Tab-separated table of C-alpha atoms in Angstrom:
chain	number	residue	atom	x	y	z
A	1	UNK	CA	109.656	98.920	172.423
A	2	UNK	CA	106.395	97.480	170.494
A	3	UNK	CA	104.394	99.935	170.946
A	4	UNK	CA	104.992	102.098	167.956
A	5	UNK	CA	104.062	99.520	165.148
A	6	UNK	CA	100.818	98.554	167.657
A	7	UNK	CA	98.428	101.633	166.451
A	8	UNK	CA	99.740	101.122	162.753
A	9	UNK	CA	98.456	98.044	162.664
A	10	UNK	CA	95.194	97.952	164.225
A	11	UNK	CA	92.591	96.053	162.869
A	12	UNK	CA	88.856	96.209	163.100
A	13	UNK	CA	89.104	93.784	166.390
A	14	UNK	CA	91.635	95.851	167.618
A	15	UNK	CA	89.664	99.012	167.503
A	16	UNK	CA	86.555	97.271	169.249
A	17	UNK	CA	88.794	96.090	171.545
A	18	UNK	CA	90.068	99.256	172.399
A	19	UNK	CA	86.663	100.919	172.450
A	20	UNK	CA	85.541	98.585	175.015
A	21	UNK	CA	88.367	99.781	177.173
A	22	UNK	CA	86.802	103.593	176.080
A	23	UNK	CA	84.918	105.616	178.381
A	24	UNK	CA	81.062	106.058	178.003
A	25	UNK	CA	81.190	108.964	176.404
A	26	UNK	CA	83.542	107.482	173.650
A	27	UNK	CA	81.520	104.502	173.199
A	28	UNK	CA	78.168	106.587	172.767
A	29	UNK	CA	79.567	109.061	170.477
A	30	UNK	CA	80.992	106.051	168.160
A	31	UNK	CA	77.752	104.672	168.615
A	32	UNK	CA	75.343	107.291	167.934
A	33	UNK	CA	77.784	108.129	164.560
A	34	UNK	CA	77.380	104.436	163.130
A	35	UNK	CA	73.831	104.714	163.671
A	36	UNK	CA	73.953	108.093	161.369
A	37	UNK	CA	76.163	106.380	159.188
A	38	UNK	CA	73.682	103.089	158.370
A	39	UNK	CA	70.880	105.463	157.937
A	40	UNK	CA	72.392	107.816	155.463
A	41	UNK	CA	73.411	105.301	153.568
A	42	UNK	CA	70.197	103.748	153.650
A	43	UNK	CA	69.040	107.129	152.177
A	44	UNK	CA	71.076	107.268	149.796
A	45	UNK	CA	70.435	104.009	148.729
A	46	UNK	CA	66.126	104.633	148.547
A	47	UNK	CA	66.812	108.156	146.945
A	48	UNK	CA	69.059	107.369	144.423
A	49	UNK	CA	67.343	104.532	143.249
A	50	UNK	CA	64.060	106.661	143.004
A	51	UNK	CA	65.782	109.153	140.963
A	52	UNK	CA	67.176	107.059	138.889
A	53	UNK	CA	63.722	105.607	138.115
A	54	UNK	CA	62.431	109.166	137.426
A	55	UNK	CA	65.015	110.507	134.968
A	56	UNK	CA	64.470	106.830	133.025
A	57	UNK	CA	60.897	107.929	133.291
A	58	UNK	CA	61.364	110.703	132.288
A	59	UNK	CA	62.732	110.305	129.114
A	60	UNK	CA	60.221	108.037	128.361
A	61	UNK	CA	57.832	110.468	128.995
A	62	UNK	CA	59.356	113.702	126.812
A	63	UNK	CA	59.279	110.753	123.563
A	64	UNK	CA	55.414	109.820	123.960
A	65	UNK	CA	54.992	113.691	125.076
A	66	UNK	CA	56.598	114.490	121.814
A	67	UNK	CA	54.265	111.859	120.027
A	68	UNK	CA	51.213	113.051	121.442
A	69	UNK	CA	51.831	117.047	120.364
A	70	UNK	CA	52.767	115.367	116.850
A	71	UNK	CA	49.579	113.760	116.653
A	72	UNK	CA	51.339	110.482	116.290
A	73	UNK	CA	50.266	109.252	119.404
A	74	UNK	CA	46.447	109.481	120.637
A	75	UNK	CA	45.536	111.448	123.550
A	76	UNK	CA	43.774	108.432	125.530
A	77	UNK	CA	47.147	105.811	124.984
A	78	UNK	CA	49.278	109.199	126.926
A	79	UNK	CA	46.648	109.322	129.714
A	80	UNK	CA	46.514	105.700	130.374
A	81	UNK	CA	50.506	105.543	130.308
A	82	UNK	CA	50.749	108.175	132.826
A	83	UNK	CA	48.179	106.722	134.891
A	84	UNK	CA	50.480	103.652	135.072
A	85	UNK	CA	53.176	105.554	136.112
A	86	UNK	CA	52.419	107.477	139.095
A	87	UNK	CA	55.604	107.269	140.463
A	88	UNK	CA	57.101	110.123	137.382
A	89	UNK	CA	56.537	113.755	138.426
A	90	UNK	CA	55.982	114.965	135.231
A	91	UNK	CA	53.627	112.202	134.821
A	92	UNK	CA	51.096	113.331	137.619
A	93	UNK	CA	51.644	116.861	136.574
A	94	UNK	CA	49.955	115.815	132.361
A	95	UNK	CA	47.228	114.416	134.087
A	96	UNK	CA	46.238	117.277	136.181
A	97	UNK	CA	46.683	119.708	133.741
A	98	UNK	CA	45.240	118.395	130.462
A	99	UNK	CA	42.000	118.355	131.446
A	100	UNK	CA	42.289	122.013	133.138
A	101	UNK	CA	40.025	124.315	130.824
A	102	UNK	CA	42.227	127.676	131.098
A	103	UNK	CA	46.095	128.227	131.294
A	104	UNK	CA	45.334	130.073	134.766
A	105	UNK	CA	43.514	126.512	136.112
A	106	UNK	CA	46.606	124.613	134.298
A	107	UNK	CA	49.417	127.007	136.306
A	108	UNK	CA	47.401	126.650	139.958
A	109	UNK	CA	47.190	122.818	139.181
A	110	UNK	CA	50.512	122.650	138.040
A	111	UNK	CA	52.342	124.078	141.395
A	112	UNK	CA	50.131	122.544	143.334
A	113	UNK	CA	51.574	119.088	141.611
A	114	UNK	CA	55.042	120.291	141.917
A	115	UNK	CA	54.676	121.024	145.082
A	116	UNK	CA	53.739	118.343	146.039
A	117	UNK	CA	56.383	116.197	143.898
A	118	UNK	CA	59.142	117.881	145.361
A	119	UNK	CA	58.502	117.738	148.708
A	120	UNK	CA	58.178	113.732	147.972
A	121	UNK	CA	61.405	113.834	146.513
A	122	UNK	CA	63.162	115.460	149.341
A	123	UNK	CA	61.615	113.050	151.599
A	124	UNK	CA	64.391	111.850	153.702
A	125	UNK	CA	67.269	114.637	152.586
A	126	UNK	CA	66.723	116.452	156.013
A	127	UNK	CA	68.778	113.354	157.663
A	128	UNK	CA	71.796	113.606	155.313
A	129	UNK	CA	71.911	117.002	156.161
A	130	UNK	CA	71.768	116.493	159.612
A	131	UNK	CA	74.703	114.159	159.261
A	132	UNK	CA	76.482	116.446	157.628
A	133	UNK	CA	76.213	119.124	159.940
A	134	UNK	CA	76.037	116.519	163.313
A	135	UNK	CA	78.817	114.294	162.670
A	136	UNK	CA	82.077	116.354	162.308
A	137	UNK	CA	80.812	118.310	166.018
A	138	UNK	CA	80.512	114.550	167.419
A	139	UNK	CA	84.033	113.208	166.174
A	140	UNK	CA	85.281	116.417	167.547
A	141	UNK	CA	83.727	115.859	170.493
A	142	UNK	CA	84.823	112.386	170.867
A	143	UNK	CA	88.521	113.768	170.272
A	144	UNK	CA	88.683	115.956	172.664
A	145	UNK	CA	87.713	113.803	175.309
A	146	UNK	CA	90.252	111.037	173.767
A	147	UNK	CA	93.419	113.654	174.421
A	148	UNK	CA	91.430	114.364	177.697
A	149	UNK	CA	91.467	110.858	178.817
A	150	UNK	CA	95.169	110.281	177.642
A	151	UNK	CA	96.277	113.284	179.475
A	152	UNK	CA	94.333	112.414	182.490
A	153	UNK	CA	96.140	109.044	182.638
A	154	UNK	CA	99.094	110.073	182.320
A	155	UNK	CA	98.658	112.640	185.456
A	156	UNK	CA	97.548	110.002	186.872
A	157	UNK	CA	100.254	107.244	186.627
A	158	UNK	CA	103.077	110.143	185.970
A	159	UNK	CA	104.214	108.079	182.326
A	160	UNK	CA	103.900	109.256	179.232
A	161	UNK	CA	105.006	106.276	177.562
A	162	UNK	CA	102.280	104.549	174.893
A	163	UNK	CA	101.139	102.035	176.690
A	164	UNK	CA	99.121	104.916	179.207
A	165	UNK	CA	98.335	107.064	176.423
A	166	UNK	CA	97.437	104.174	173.760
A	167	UNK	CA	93.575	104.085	174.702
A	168	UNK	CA	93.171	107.454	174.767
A	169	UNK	CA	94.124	108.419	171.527
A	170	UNK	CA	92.860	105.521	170.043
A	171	UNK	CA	89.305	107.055	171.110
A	172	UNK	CA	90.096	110.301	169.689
A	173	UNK	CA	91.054	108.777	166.422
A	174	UNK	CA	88.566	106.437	165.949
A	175	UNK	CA	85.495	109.158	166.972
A	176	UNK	CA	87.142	111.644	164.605
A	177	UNK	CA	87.572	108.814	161.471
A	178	UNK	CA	83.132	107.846	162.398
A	179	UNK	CA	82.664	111.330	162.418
A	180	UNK	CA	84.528	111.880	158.400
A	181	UNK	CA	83.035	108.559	157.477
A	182	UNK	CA	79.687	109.493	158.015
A	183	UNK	CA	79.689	113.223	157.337
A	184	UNK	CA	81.883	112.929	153.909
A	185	UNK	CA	79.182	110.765	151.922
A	186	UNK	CA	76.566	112.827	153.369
A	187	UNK	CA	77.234	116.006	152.049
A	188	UNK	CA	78.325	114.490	148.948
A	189	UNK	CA	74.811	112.552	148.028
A	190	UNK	CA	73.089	115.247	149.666
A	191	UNK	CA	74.589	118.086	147.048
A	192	UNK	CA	73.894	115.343	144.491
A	193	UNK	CA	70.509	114.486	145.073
A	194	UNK	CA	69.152	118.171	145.713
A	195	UNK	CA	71.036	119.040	141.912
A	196	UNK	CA	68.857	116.712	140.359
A	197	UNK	CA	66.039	117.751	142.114
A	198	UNK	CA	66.190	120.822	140.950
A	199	UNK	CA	66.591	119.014	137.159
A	200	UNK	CA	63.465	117.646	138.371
A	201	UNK	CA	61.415	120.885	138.986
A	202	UNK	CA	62.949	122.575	135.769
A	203	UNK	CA	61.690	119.447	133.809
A	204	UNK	CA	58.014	120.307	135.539
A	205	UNK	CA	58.424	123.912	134.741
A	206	UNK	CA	58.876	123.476	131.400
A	207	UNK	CA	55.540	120.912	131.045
A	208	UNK	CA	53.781	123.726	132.879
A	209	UNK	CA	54.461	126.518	130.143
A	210	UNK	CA	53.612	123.730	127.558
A	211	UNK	CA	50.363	122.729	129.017
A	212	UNK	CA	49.467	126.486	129.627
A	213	UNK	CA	50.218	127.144	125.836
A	214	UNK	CA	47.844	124.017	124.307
A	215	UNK	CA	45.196	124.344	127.308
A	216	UNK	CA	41.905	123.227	126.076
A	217	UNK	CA	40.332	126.338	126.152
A	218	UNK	CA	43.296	127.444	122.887
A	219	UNK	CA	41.320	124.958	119.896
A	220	UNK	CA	43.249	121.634	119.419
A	221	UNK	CA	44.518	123.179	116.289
A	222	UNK	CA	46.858	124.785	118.139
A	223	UNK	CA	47.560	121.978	120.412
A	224	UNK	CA	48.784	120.022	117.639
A	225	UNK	CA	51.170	122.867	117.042
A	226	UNK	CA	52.226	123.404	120.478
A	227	UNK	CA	56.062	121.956	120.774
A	228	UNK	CA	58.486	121.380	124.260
A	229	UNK	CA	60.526	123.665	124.744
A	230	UNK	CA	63.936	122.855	124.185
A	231	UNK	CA	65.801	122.286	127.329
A	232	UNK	CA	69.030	124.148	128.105
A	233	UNK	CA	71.672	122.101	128.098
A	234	UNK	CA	72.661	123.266	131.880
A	235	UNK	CA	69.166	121.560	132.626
A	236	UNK	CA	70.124	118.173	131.747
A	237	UNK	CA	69.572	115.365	133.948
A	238	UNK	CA	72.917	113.519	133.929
């Protein structure tokens, strides 16, 4: 017999092979869990590259922030950097609150800013953790009916013997290895990304409390004494 060393070796054109030999419903749910697959990952791809642009950004921003408060940098040369950088958070959060006259107009500004920033940032995150929730049910699904199908045959041609229950199998294994392959990097990005997102929003927090403390309205004496906070190290973006 050759058939034991067959489904240890399959191959990619193997596996196509046998899921054209699948049943719809095999075929669909591989289908529909590739599809999932290629858009996570394009997710994960657009997200991770934003936030990696923000937390570079970001740091950028703190120094010149720092700079500014210092009085080694002039108010004017911070506005115009931040207005070239729309694409930072904390960015658009300065210039909305540093010309707000009172630290009540600087807090209403300032969540309306965050806001707005985090709901850009979680732009996308609902389909990883659709995936993640989807995909697992599906390759279930698809092995079920795989064992279904294999048991089915062989009532039907009274063998058990690999060659009847081959195909069968082979759909419940391959639905159930989409399904991990598509859920597993899913959840993983998806924890990632909504960690540093809520880096992000601590990050905006602490601008707020800064801007509220050196609004206008306070003198620009003490504006020039006005310092960040220190971040806890917990809040790091890493």
């Amino acid at each position: 017999m050759t058939h034991a060393p067959f489904l240890a070796s399959l191959g990619a054109a193997e596996i196509l092979d046998l899921l054209s030999k699948s049943s719809f419903l095999g075929i669909l749910d591989v289908v529909v869990l590739v599809l999932l697959s290629v858009l996570c990952w394009a997710v994960m791809f657009d997200r991770g590259r934003l936030l990696a642009s923000v937390r570079r950004g970001h740091l950028e921003f703190w120094d010149r922030c720092d700079a500014w408060m210092q009085g080694r940098l002039d108010r004017r040369e911070l506005e115009a950097w931040c207005r070239s950088r729309p694409d930072l958070p904390l960015a658009n959060l300065w210039r909305e609150t540093a010309a707000q006259p009172t630290s009540q107009a600087v807090r209403r500004s300032a969540e309306r800013v965050a806001y707005a920033e985090t709901e850009n940032l979680e732009r996308y995150l609902i389909i990883l953790s659709t995936t993640v929730t989807v995909a697992p049910f599906l390759g279930l699904l698809g092995t079920v009916w795989g064992l279904m199908q294999a048991f089915w045959e062989m009532s039907v041609l009274r063998s058990a013997n690999l060659a009847v229950v081959a195909p069968g199998i082979t759909e419940a294994l391959v639905t159930t290895i989409a399904g991990l392959s598509a859920a597993v990097p899913a959840v993983v990005f998806f924890n990632l990304f909504v960690r540093k997102i809520d880096l992000i929003g601590n990050e905006m927090e602490r601008l707020r409390s800064l801007m509220e403390e050196a609004a206008p309205s306070a003198g620009e004496a003490r504006l020039a004494q006005s310092r960040r906070p220190e971040p806890h190290e917990k809040e790091q973006i890493r």
